XYZ file of C-alpha atoms in Angstrom:
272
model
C -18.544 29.407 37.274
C -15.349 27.586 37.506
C -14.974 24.637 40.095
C -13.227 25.456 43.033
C -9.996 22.548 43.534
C -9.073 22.003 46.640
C -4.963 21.624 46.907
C -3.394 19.928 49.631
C -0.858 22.634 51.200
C 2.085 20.982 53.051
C 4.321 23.868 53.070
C 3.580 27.696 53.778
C 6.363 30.574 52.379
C 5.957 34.306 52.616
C 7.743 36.885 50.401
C 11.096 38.282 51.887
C 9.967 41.738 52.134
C 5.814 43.430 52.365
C 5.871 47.114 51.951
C 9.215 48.295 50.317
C 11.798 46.841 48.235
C 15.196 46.584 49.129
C 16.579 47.630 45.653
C 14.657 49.263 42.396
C 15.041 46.078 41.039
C 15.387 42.187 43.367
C 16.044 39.069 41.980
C 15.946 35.923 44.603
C 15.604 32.150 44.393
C 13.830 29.819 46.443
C 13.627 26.096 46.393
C 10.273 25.370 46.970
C 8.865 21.619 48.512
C 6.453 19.403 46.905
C 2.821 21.132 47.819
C 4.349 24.748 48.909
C 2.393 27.402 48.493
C 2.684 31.414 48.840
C -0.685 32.947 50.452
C -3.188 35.399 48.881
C -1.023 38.755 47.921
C -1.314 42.355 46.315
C 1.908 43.868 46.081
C 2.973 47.547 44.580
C 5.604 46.331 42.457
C 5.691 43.833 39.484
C 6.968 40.262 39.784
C 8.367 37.962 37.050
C 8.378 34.231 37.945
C 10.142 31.584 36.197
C 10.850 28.186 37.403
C 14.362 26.493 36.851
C 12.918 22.909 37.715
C 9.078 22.111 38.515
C 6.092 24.198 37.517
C 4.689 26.799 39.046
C 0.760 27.650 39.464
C 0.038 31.381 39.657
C -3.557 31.756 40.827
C -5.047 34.974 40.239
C -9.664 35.240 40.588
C -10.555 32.641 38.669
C -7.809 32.377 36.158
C -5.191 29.770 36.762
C -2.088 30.212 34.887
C 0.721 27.428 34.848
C 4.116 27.902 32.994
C 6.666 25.045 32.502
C 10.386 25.581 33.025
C 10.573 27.119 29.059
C 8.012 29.594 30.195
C 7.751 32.530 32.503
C 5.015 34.616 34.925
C 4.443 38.224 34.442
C 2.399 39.650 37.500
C 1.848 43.551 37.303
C 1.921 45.442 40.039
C -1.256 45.332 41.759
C -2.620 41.876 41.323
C -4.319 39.850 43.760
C -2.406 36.216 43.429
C -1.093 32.926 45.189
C 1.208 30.756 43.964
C 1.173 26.663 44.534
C 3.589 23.768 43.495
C 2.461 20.215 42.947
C 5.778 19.055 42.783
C 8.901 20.189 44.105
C 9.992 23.362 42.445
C 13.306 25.808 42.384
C 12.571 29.185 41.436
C 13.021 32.642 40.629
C 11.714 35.843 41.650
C 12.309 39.281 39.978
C 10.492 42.316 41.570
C 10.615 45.318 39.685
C 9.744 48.709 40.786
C 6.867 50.085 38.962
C 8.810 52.831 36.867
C 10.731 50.164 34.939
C 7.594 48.335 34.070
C 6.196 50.617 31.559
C 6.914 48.330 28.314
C 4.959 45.266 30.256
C 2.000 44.015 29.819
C -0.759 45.509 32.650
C -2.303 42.080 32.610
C -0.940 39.048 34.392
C 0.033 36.254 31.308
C 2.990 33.806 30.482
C 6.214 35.176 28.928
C 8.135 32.769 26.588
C 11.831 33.008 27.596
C 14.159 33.545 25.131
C 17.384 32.003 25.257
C 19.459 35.596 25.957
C 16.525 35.922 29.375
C 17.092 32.018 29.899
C 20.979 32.827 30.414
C 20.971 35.816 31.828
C 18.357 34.316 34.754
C 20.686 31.081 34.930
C 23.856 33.442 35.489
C 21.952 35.444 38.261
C 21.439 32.345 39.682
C 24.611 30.848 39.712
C 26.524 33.767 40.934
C 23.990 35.381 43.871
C 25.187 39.042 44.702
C 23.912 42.056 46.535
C 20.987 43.112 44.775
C 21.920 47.110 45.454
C 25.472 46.415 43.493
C 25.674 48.780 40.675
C 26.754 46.557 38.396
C 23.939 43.605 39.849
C 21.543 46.623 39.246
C 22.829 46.798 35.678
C 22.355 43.521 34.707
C 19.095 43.274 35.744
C 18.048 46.214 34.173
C 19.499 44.640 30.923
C 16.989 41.883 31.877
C 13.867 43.821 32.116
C 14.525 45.527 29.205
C 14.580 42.113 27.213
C 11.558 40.643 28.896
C 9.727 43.894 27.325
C 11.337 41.979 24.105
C 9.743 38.311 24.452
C 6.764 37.072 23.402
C 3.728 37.034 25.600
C 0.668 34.369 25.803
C -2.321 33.554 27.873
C -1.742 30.547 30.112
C -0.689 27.362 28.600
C -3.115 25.274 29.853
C -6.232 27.593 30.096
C -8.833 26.958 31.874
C -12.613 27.842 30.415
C -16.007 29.522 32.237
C -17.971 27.277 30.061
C -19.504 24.767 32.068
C -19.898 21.984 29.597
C -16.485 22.178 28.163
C -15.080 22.700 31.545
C -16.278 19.180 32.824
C -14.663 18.050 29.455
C -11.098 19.452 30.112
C -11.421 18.029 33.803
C -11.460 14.365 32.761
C -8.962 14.907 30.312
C -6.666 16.546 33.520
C -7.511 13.422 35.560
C -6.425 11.361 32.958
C -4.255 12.725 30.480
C -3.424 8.968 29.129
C -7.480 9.268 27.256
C -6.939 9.094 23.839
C -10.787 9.321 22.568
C -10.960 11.147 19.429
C -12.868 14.648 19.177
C -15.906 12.737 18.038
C -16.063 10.541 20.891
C -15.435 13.405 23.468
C -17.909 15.042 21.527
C -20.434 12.677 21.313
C -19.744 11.207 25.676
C -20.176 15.099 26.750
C -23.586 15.514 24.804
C -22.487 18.057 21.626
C -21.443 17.820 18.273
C -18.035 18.113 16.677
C -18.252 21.331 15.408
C -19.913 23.141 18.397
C -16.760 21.233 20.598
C -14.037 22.829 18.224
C -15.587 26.399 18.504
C -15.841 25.972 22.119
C -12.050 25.170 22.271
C -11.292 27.979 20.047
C -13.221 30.686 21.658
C -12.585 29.711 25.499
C -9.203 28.143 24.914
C -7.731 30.486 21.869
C -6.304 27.157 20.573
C -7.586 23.196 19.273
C -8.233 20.939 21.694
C -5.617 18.815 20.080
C -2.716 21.552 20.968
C -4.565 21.544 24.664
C -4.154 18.334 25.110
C -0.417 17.705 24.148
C 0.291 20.855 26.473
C -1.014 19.143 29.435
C 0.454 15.841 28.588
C 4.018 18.808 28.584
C 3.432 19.910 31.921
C 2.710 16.192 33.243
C 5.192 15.211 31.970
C 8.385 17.416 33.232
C 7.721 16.586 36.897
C 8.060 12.683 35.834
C 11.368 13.179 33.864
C 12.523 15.523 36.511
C 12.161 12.973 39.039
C 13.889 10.691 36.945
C 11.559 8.381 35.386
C 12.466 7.382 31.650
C 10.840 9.173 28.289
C 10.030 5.671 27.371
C 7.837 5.077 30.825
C 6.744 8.601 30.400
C 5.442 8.151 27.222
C 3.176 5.092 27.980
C 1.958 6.810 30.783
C 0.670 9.762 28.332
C -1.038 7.417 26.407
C 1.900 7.172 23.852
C 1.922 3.975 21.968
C 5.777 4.458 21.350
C 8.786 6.907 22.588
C 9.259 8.331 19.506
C 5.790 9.706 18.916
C 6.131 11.508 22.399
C 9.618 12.603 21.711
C 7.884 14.223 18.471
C 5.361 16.135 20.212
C 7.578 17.138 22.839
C 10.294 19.112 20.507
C 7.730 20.441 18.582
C 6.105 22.515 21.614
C 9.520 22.979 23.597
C 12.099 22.913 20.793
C 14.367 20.063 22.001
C 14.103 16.564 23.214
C 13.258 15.548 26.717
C 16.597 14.247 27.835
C 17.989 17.774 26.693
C 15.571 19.615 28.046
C 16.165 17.609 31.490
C 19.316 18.095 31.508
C 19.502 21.656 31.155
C 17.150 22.999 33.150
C 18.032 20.411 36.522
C 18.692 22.513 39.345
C 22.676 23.190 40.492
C 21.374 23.514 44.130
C 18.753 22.107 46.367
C 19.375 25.456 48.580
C 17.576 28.140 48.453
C 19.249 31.482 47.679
């Protein structure tokens, strides 16, 4: 079983509406404070979450799935889930009525927003409207149609069932500085190289190298958000120099931290 982590919860929000939607298809925003949370919910419509600054935990059983600001949610109608933010966040909801979901996955999993959905959301934002407009109602059907286009993934920083790799991945979350090679990790949590790699492929669906820089992503974007340099950033990482970091970072979000800062700040500490 996975270990239950206790969050501290500053900040309680409830979705605008509970049994019907106000239009076939609702887009809203919400600025959410550092430790907010949404409770336990099980909606009849779908919901696509993406976060403009921050990241966003979508809790759902035992899976925990967290998505960056390059990534989105994808929650089918349905599904039993909570939501909680570290940091502070500002997001987006879409809720989409269940006959325009058909293309979707029936699983909940992280969407990888391409830069056509990354505008489209960033418009929507920038100009809020009366969901019921025709021509709002348009556009956002133009937008679930290219969701159905994007490419999906598991979460990108699973979590595992496996006890002994579990404890593993936990010290490397409390301290995402530790550099130890695979052998040492290998050889502190009591197995051998080989049967640590086929853990990480098999629970993870990835090396525990490509893990590890993922967490060291999402670490890192609240720190840059909050405006703390890439060079401080980096050390705290575990990075012997910026450029090493820098490296790692356009490789797995296709630009460079000061970019991607820049870009994806939010216009408005408002919610919408």
């Amino acid at each position: 079983m996975k270990k239950k982590r206790t969050k501290q919860i500053d900040h309680v929000r409830h979705p605008p509406f509970a049994d019907k939607m106000p239009a076939p298809i609702y887009f809203r925003t919400e600025h959410m404070p550092a430790r907010g949370a949404y409770p336990v919910m099980r909606h009849p419509w779908s919901e696509f979450v993406y976060s403009y600054s921050g990241i966003t935990e979508v809790q759902a059983g035992d899976d925990l799935f967290l998505a960056p600001p390059h990534l989105g949610l994808w929650i089918p109608a349905g599904t039993e889930h909570t939501s909680f933010n570290h940091n502070e966040t500002v997001h987006c909801s879409l809720y989409i009525s269940r006959k325009y979901c058909k293309p979707m996955p029936d699983e909940l999993c992280v969407v990888v927003v391409t830069p056509l959905v990354q505008a489209i959301l960033d418009f929507l934002r920038d100009n809020p409207a009366d969901n019921n407009q025709s021509e709002r109602q348009r556009l956002l059907r133009v937008l679930v149609d290219q969701l159905a286009n994007c490419q999906i993934t598991g979460s990108y920083v699973p979590a595992t069932s496996n006890p002994d790799l579990d404890a593993l991945l936990q010290e490397l979350r409390n301290d995402p500085a530790d550099n130890r090679s695979l052998d040492q990790l290998a050889a502190d949590f009591d197995m051998s190289k080989r049967t640590l790699m086929r853990h990480c492929q098999l629970e993870l669906g990835m090396s525990l190298t490509e893990w590890r820089q993922r967490l060291k992503i999402v670490r890192a974007l609240p720190l840059l958000q909050g405006g703390h340099s890439v060079e401080s950033v980096a050390l705290d990482l575990g990075y012997g120099t910026s450029s090493s970091f820098i490296a790692m970072f356009r490789r797995l979000t296709g630009t460079s931290p000061k970019r991607f800062v820049a870009t994806k700040m939010p216009q408005t500490n408002e919610p919408m």
